Amino acid sequence: MASELKRLIDQVSREKGIDRQTLIHTLEEAIKSAIKKKYGSRLDLDVTFSEEFGEIEAFLFKEVVEQVTDPDKEISLENAHDLDPESELGDELGIRMDTDALGRIAAQSAKQVIIQKMKDAEREVVFDEYRGRKGEVVQGIVQRVDKSGTTVNLGHAEALLPAKEQIPREIYRQGDRIRCYVLDVRKISKGPQIVLSRTHPHFLIQLFHAEVPEIVEGIVSIISAAREPGSRAKIAVVSKSPDVDPVGACVGMKGSRVQNVVQELHGEKIDIVPWNMDPAKFVVNALAPAIISKVIIDQANRTMDVIVPDDQLSLAIGKNGQNVRLAVKLTGWKIDVKSETTAASKADEGYKSLLQIPGVGEATAERLMNAGLKSAA
């Protein structure tokens, strides 16, 4: 067992990349634990691996006493003299444990420790690899589906696609091949947990990275993205080159590039919006295809009143408010869409209320209105 144990430690350390001293220390602790489990937890033990002989040595320490009251901790002077004739009362005597019994314990412990250390090392490799791939898109095969989510086999690692990170109404079956965004990599007691997402806005961005060479080359950039997964999304794009249309680059020939992304997202409609450094123009672009009549900006509160022709109101707001919701997420501005009729009516009411203020005439009221003070309230 001696030479075999040393050979095993050397082999596992070399092949699995586990630090040799860490492996030896863990083995010593495991054997100490196994001895105590078998012979008593109160034993005072010292377990070491002998590099010279390539074997485990275990010593049980007991105090030499006149009369033994605690056999786990004490040894009589008479018995101590049998082991060491020079023993005296009060000495701490180290008793070498039986090699045969220790050999069996060491063999079993070594097997368990090495298996566990190999698992730990493999988990650490997986953790290090996927921690560095956070924010990337990975491909895997659906392994199982349950209430907690979908388990995806990524090759040499398993990942979880939680229910809340799944696109509504998407159905996954065992054996399906799917692409996902690496949302997070956590260390838990069972090992690394790779958390995936198909709903994150950055999943959409990464899909366009895969389809549009101009993005990879750095000519076209995606500034922001907003999604209502499975229904509709918007991305804001800009080009560094005047010769490259960012929207056209993302759409592709006959819509091929954007259609590939739509297909991956099972029909999610995607609006590609030209980004503009002027916030008002950016918001106007984000609300397309609605036609905008006027935009009133409140810079301090980061809000915009957007006035649209009456027949454009429903288009600007979108079904159940979706268009304006996505525009808010995309631009980072709070947007209040009003029809021209409503805006005119409110402006008229506000103008009249300003005229009620003592000393305010028509000219002053008009200046106040233009400055952003809409009413006396």
Coordinates of C-alpha atoms in Angstrom, one line a residue:
M1 CA 0.0 0.0 0.0
A2 CA 2.9 2.3 0.8
S3 CA 4.4 2.7 -2.6
E4 CA 0.9 2.4 -4.2
L5 CA -0.3 5.4 -2.1
K6 CA 2.6 7.5 -3.1
R7 CA 2.2 6.6 -6.7
L8 CA -1.5 7.4 -6.6
I9 CA -0.9 10.8 -5.0
D10 CA 1.8 11.7 -7.6
Q11 CA -0.4 10.5 -10.5
V12 CA -3.6 12.4 -9.4
S13 CA -1.6 15.5 -8.6
R14 CA 0.1 15.4 -12.1
E15 CA -2.9 14.4 -14.2
K16 CA -5.7 16.4 -12.5
G17 CA -3.6 19.5 -11.7
I18 CA -4.4 19.2 -7.9
D19 CA -1.7 20.7 -5.6
R20 CA 0.2 17.7 -4.1
Q21 CA 0.5 19.2 -0.6
T22 CA -3.2 20.0 -0.6
L23 CA -4.0 16.4 -1.6
I24 CA -1.7 15.0 1.2
H25 CA -3.2 17.4 3.8
T26 CA -6.7 16.4 2.9
L27 CA -5.8 12.8 3.0
E28 CA -4.2 13.1 6.5
E29 CA -7.3 14.9 7.8
A30 CA -9.6 12.2 6.2
I31 CA -7.6 9.4 7.8
K32 CA -7.6 11.2 11.2
S33 CA -11.4 11.5 10.9
A34 CA -11.8 7.9 9.9
I35 CA -9.7 6.7 12.9
K36 CA -11.7 8.8 15.3
K37 CA -15.0 7.5 13.8
K38 CA -13.8 3.9 14.4
Y39 CA -11.9 4.2 17.7
G40 CA -13.4 7.2 19.4
S41 CA -13.8 10.9 18.8
R42 CA -11.9 12.0 21.9
L43 CA -8.5 10.5 20.8
D44 CA -5.5 12.8 20.6
L45 CA -4.1 11.9 17.2
D46 CA -1.3 13.0 14.9
V47 CA -1.5 11.7 11.3
T48 CA 1.2 12.4 8.8
F49 CA 2.3 11.2 5.4
S50 CA 5.9 10.0 5.4
E51 CA 7.6 11.2 2.2
E52 CA 10.6 8.9 2.9
F53 CA 8.5 5.7 3.2
G54 CA 5.5 6.8 1.1
E55 CA 3.1 5.7 3.8
I56 CA 0.7 7.2 6.4
E57 CA 1.8 7.2 10.0
A58 CA -0.6 7.7 12.9
F59 CA 0.4 8.3 16.5
L60 CA -2.0 8.2 19.4
F61 CA -0.9 10.4 22.3
K62 CA -1.7 9.5 25.9
E63 CA -0.5 10.9 29.3
V64 CA 1.4 8.5 31.6
V65 CA -0.5 8.3 34.9
E66 CA -0.5 6.3 38.1
Q67 CA -4.1 5.3 37.8
V68 CA -6.1 5.4 34.5
T69 CA -9.5 7.2 34.7
D70 CA -9.8 8.1 31.0
P71 CA -8.5 5.2 28.7
D72 CA -8.8 7.5 25.6
K73 CA -6.4 10.0 27.0
E74 CA -4.3 8.2 29.6
I75 CA -2.0 5.1 29.9
S76 CA -0.7 3.5 33.1
L77 CA 3.0 3.8 34.0
E78 CA 3.2 -0.1 33.8
N79 CA 1.8 -0.2 30.2
A80 CA 3.9 2.8 29.2
H81 CA 7.1 1.0 30.3
D82 CA 6.1 -1.9 28.0
L83 CA 6.3 0.6 25.1
D84 CA 9.1 2.8 26.4
P85 CA 11.1 1.7 29.4
E86 CA 12.2 5.3 30.0
S87 CA 8.6 6.6 30.4
E88 CA 7.8 8.7 33.5
L89 CA 4.6 9.9 35.1
G90 CA 3.3 13.0 33.3
D91 CA 5.0 12.2 30.0
E92 CA 3.0 12.5 26.8
L93 CA 3.5 9.1 25.1
G94 CA 3.1 8.7 21.3
I95 CA 1.8 5.3 20.5
R96 CA 2.2 4.2 16.9
M97 CA -1.0 2.7 15.5
D98 CA -1.1 -0.8 14.1
T99 CA 0.0 -0.7 10.5
D100 CA -2.5 -3.3 9.2
A101 CA -5.5 -1.6 10.6
L102 CA -4.2 1.8 9.5
G103 CA -3.5 0.5 6.0
R104 CA -7.1 -0.5 5.5
I105 CA -8.4 2.8 6.8
A106 CA -5.8 4.7 4.6
A107 CA -6.8 2.8 1.5
Q108 CA -10.5 3.6 1.9
S109 CA -9.8 7.2 2.9
A110 CA -7.4 7.7 0.0
K111 CA -10.0 6.5 -2.5
Q112 CA -12.7 8.8 -1.1
V113 CA -10.4 11.8 -0.9
I114 CA -9.0 11.4 -4.4
I115 CA -12.5 11.0 -5.9
Q116 CA -13.7 14.1 -4.0
K117 CA -10.6 16.1 -4.9
M118 CA -11.0 15.2 -8.6
K119 CA -14.6 16.3 -8.5
D120 CA -13.6 19.6 -6.8
A121 CA -10.8 20.2 -9.3
E122 CA -13.2 19.6 -12.3
R123 CA -15.8 21.9 -10.7
E124 CA -13.1 24.6 -10.3
V125 CA -12.1 24.2 -14.0
V126 CA -15.7 24.6 -15.0
F127 CA -16.2 27.6 -12.7
D128 CA -13.1 29.3 -14.0
E129 CA -14.0 28.7 -17.7
Y130 CA -17.6 29.9 -17.5
R131 CA -16.9 32.8 -15.2
G132 CA -14.8 34.1 -18.0
R133 CA -17.7 33.5 -20.5
K134 CA -20.3 35.5 -18.6
G135 CA -22.1 37.7 -21.1
E136 CA -21.5 35.3 -24.0
V137 CA -24.0 33.2 -26.0
V138 CA -23.5 29.4 -25.6
Q139 CA -25.2 26.5 -27.3
G140 CA -26.4 23.4 -25.5
I141 CA -28.8 20.5 -25.5
V142 CA -31.9 20.3 -23.3
Q143 CA -31.3 17.6 -20.8
R144 CA -34.5 17.8 -18.6
V145 CA -37.3 20.2 -17.9
D146 CA -39.0 20.7 -14.5
K147 CA -40.6 23.4 -12.4
S148 CA -37.3 25.0 -11.4
G149 CA -36.3 25.5 -15.0
T150 CA -34.6 23.7 -17.9
T151 CA -31.3 21.9 -17.4
V152 CA -29.0 22.4 -20.5
N153 CA -26.0 20.3 -21.2
L154 CA -23.2 22.5 -22.5
G155 CA -20.8 19.6 -23.2
H156 CA -18.6 19.2 -20.1
A157 CA -20.9 21.3 -17.8
E158 CA -24.6 21.5 -16.9
A159 CA -26.4 24.9 -16.8
L160 CA -29.8 26.0 -15.6
L161 CA -32.2 28.1 -17.7
P162 CA -34.7 29.3 -14.9
A163 CA -38.4 29.6 -15.7
K164 CA -38.2 33.4 -15.3
E165 CA -35.4 33.6 -17.9
Q166 CA -37.4 31.7 -20.5
I167 CA -39.3 33.4 -23.4
P168 CA -43.0 33.1 -22.7
R169 CA -44.8 30.3 -24.6
E170 CA -41.5 28.7 -25.7
I171 CA -41.6 24.9 -25.2
Y172 CA -38.4 22.9 -24.6
R173 CA -38.1 19.2 -25.1
Q174 CA -35.3 16.8 -24.1
G175 CA -32.8 16.7 -26.9
D176 CA -33.6 20.2 -28.3
R177 CA -30.5 22.3 -29.2
I178 CA -30.8 25.9 -27.9
R179 CA -28.7 29.0 -27.6
C180 CA -28.7 31.0 -24.4
Y181 CA -26.9 34.0 -22.8
V182 CA -24.6 33.2 -19.8
L183 CA -26.3 35.4 -17.2
D184 CA -24.3 34.4 -14.1
V185 CA -21.9 31.8 -12.7
R186 CA -22.2 31.1 -9.0
K187 CA -20.4 28.9 -6.5
I188 CA -22.8 26.7 -4.5
S189 CA -22.3 23.7 -2.3
K190 CA -22.8 21.3 -5.3
G191 CA -20.3 23.1 -7.4
P192 CA -20.5 25.9 -10.0
Q193 CA -24.0 26.9 -11.1
I194 CA -24.2 28.4 -14.6
V195 CA -27.3 30.4 -15.0
L196 CA -28.6 31.1 -18.5
S197 CA -31.1 33.5 -20.0
R198 CA -33.1 33.9 -23.2
T199 CA -34.9 37.0 -22.1
H200 CA -32.1 39.4 -21.3
P201 CA -31.6 42.4 -23.6
H202 CA -27.9 41.5 -24.0
F203 CA -28.9 38.1 -25.5
L204 CA -30.5 40.1 -28.3
I205 CA -27.4 42.2 -28.6
Q206 CA -25.1 39.2 -28.8
L207 CA -27.3 37.6 -31.5
F208 CA -26.8 40.7 -33.6
H209 CA -23.0 40.5 -32.9
A210 CA -23.1 37.0 -34.4
E211 CA -25.0 38.1 -37.5
V212 CA -23.6 41.5 -38.4
P213 CA -19.9 41.6 -39.3
E214 CA -19.9 45.4 -39.1
I215 CA -20.6 45.1 -35.3
V216 CA -17.7 42.7 -34.8
E217 CA -15.4 45.1 -36.9
G218 CA -16.4 48.0 -34.6
I219 CA -18.0 50.1 -37.4
V220 CA -21.5 49.7 -36.1
S221 CA -22.3 49.8 -32.4
I222 CA -25.5 48.8 -30.5
I223 CA -26.0 51.6 -27.9
S224 CA -29.0 50.0 -26.1
A225 CA -31.7 47.4 -26.3
A226 CA -35.1 46.9 -24.8
R227 CA -37.3 43.8 -24.9
E228 CA -40.6 42.4 -24.1
P229 CA -39.5 38.8 -24.6
G230 CA -41.4 36.8 -27.2
S231 CA -43.4 39.9 -28.4
R232 CA -41.3 42.9 -29.4
A233 CA -37.9 44.5 -29.0
K234 CA -36.0 47.6 -30.0
I235 CA -32.3 48.2 -30.5
A236 CA -30.5 51.5 -30.9
V237 CA -27.6 51.5 -33.4
V238 CA -25.0 54.0 -34.6
S239 CA -22.3 53.9 -37.3
K240 CA -18.8 55.3 -37.0
S241 CA -18.5 55.5 -40.8
P242 CA -20.7 57.9 -42.9
D243 CA -20.6 55.3 -45.6
V244 CA -22.3 52.6 -43.5
D245 CA -26.0 52.7 -42.7
P246 CA -26.3 51.1 -39.2
V247 CA -29.9 50.1 -39.7
G248 CA -29.2 48.6 -43.1
A249 CA -26.2 46.7 -41.8
C250 CA -28.4 45.1 -39.1
V251 CA -31.3 44.4 -41.4
G252 CA -29.1 42.8 -44.0
M253 CA -29.7 41.9 -47.6
K254 CA -33.5 41.3 -48.0
G255 CA -33.8 41.4 -44.2
S256 CA -31.7 38.2 -43.9
R257 CA -29.7 39.3 -40.8
V258 CA -32.6 40.5 -38.7
Q259 CA -34.7 37.5 -39.8
N260 CA -32.1 35.1 -38.4
V261 CA -32.4 36.8 -35.0
V262 CA -36.2 36.9 -35.2
Q263 CA -36.2 33.2 -36.0
E264 CA -33.9 32.4 -33.0
L265 CA -36.3 34.4 -30.8
H266 CA -39.3 32.5 -32.2
G267 CA -41.0 35.5 -34.0
E268 CA -40.1 38.4 -31.6
K269 CA -40.6 41.5 -33.7
I270 CA -37.5 43.8 -33.7
D271 CA -37.4 47.5 -34.4
I272 CA -33.9 48.8 -35.4
V273 CA -33.7 52.5 -34.3
P274 CA -31.0 55.0 -35.4
W275 CA -29.4 56.4 -32.2
N276 CA -28.9 60.2 -32.1
M277 CA -27.0 62.3 -29.6
D278 CA -29.9 64.7 -29.6
P279 CA -32.3 63.1 -27.0
A280 CA -35.4 64.5 -28.7
K281 CA -34.4 63.1 -32.1
F282 CA -33.5 59.8 -30.4
V283 CA -37.0 59.6 -28.8
V284 CA -38.7 60.5 -32.1
N285 CA -36.7 57.6 -33.8
A286 CA -37.6 55.2 -30.9
L287 CA -41.4 55.9 -31.3
A288 CA -41.3 55.1 -35.1
P289 CA -43.3 54.3 -37.2
A290 CA -45.5 57.0 -35.5
I291 CA -45.2 60.6 -36.9
I292 CA -44.3 63.1 -34.2
S293 CA -45.5 66.8 -34.4
K294 CA -43.6 68.2 -31.4
V295 CA -41.4 67.3 -28.5
I296 CA -41.2 69.3 -25.3
I297 CA -38.2 68.5 -23.1
D298 CA -37.9 68.8 -19.3
Q299 CA -34.2 68.2 -18.9
A300 CA -34.2 68.5 -15.1
N301 CA -36.7 65.7 -14.6
R302 CA -35.6 63.8 -17.7
T303 CA -39.1 63.7 -19.2
M304 CA -40.5 64.5 -22.6
D305 CA -44.0 65.5 -23.7
V306 CA -44.4 64.1 -27.2
I307 CA -47.2 65.6 -29.3
V308 CA -48.6 63.5 -32.2
P309 CA -51.4 64.0 -34.8
D310 CA -54.6 62.5 -33.4
D311 CA -54.6 59.7 -36.0
Q312 CA -51.1 58.7 -34.9
L313 CA -51.8 58.4 -31.1
S314 CA -52.6 54.7 -31.0
L315 CA -49.6 53.9 -33.3
A316 CA -47.2 55.9 -31.0
I317 CA -48.5 54.3 -27.8
G318 CA -48.7 50.8 -29.4
K319 CA -50.9 47.9 -28.4
N320 CA -51.4 48.0 -24.6
G321 CA -48.8 50.8 -24.4
Q322 CA -46.0 48.5 -25.7
N323 CA -44.4 50.9 -28.2
V324 CA -44.0 53.8 -25.7
R325 CA -42.8 51.4 -22.9
L326 CA -40.0 50.0 -25.1
A327 CA -39.1 53.5 -26.2
V328 CA -38.8 54.5 -22.5
K329 CA -36.5 51.6 -21.8
L330 CA -34.4 52.2 -24.9
T331 CA -33.9 55.9 -24.4
G332 CA -33.9 56.2 -20.6
W333 CA -36.3 59.1 -20.9
K334 CA -39.8 59.2 -19.3
I335 CA -42.2 59.8 -22.3
D336 CA -45.7 61.2 -22.1
V337 CA -47.5 60.9 -25.5
K338 CA -50.4 63.2 -26.2
S339 CA -52.5 63.9 -29.2
E340 CA -52.5 67.4 -30.7
T341 CA -56.1 67.9 -29.6
T342 CA -55.4 67.0 -26.0
A343 CA -52.2 69.0 -25.9
A344 CA -54.0 72.1 -27.4
S345 CA -56.8 71.7 -24.9
K346 CA -54.4 71.4 -21.9
A347 CA -52.3 74.3 -23.2
D348 CA -55.4 76.5 -23.5
E349 CA -56.5 75.7 -20.0
G350 CA -53.0 76.4 -18.7
Y351 CA -52.7 79.6 -20.6
K352 CA -56.0 80.8 -19.1
S353 CA -54.9 79.9 -15.6
L354 CA -51.7 81.9 -16.0
L355 CA -53.8 85.0 -17.0
Q356 CA -55.5 84.7 -13.7
I357 CA -52.3 85.6 -11.9
P358 CA -52.2 89.3 -10.9
G359 CA -49.9 91.3 -13.1
V360 CA -49.6 88.6 -15.8
G361 CA -50.7 89.7 -19.3
E362 CA -50.9 87.8 -22.6
A363 CA -47.3 88.4 -23.5
T364 CA -46.0 87.3 -20.1
A365 CA -48.3 84.2 -20.1
E366 CA -47.0 83.2 -23.5
R367 CA -43.3 83.6 -22.4
L368 CA -44.1 81.5 -19.3
M369 CA -45.7 78.8 -21.5
N370 CA -42.7 78.7 -23.8
A371 CA -40.3 78.5 -20.8
G372 CA -42.1 75.3 -19.7
L373 CA -44.6 76.7 -17.1
K374 CA -47.8 75.2 -18.4
S375 CA -50.3 76.5 -15.8
A376 CA -50.6 78.4 -12.5
A377 CA -51.4 75.1 -10.7

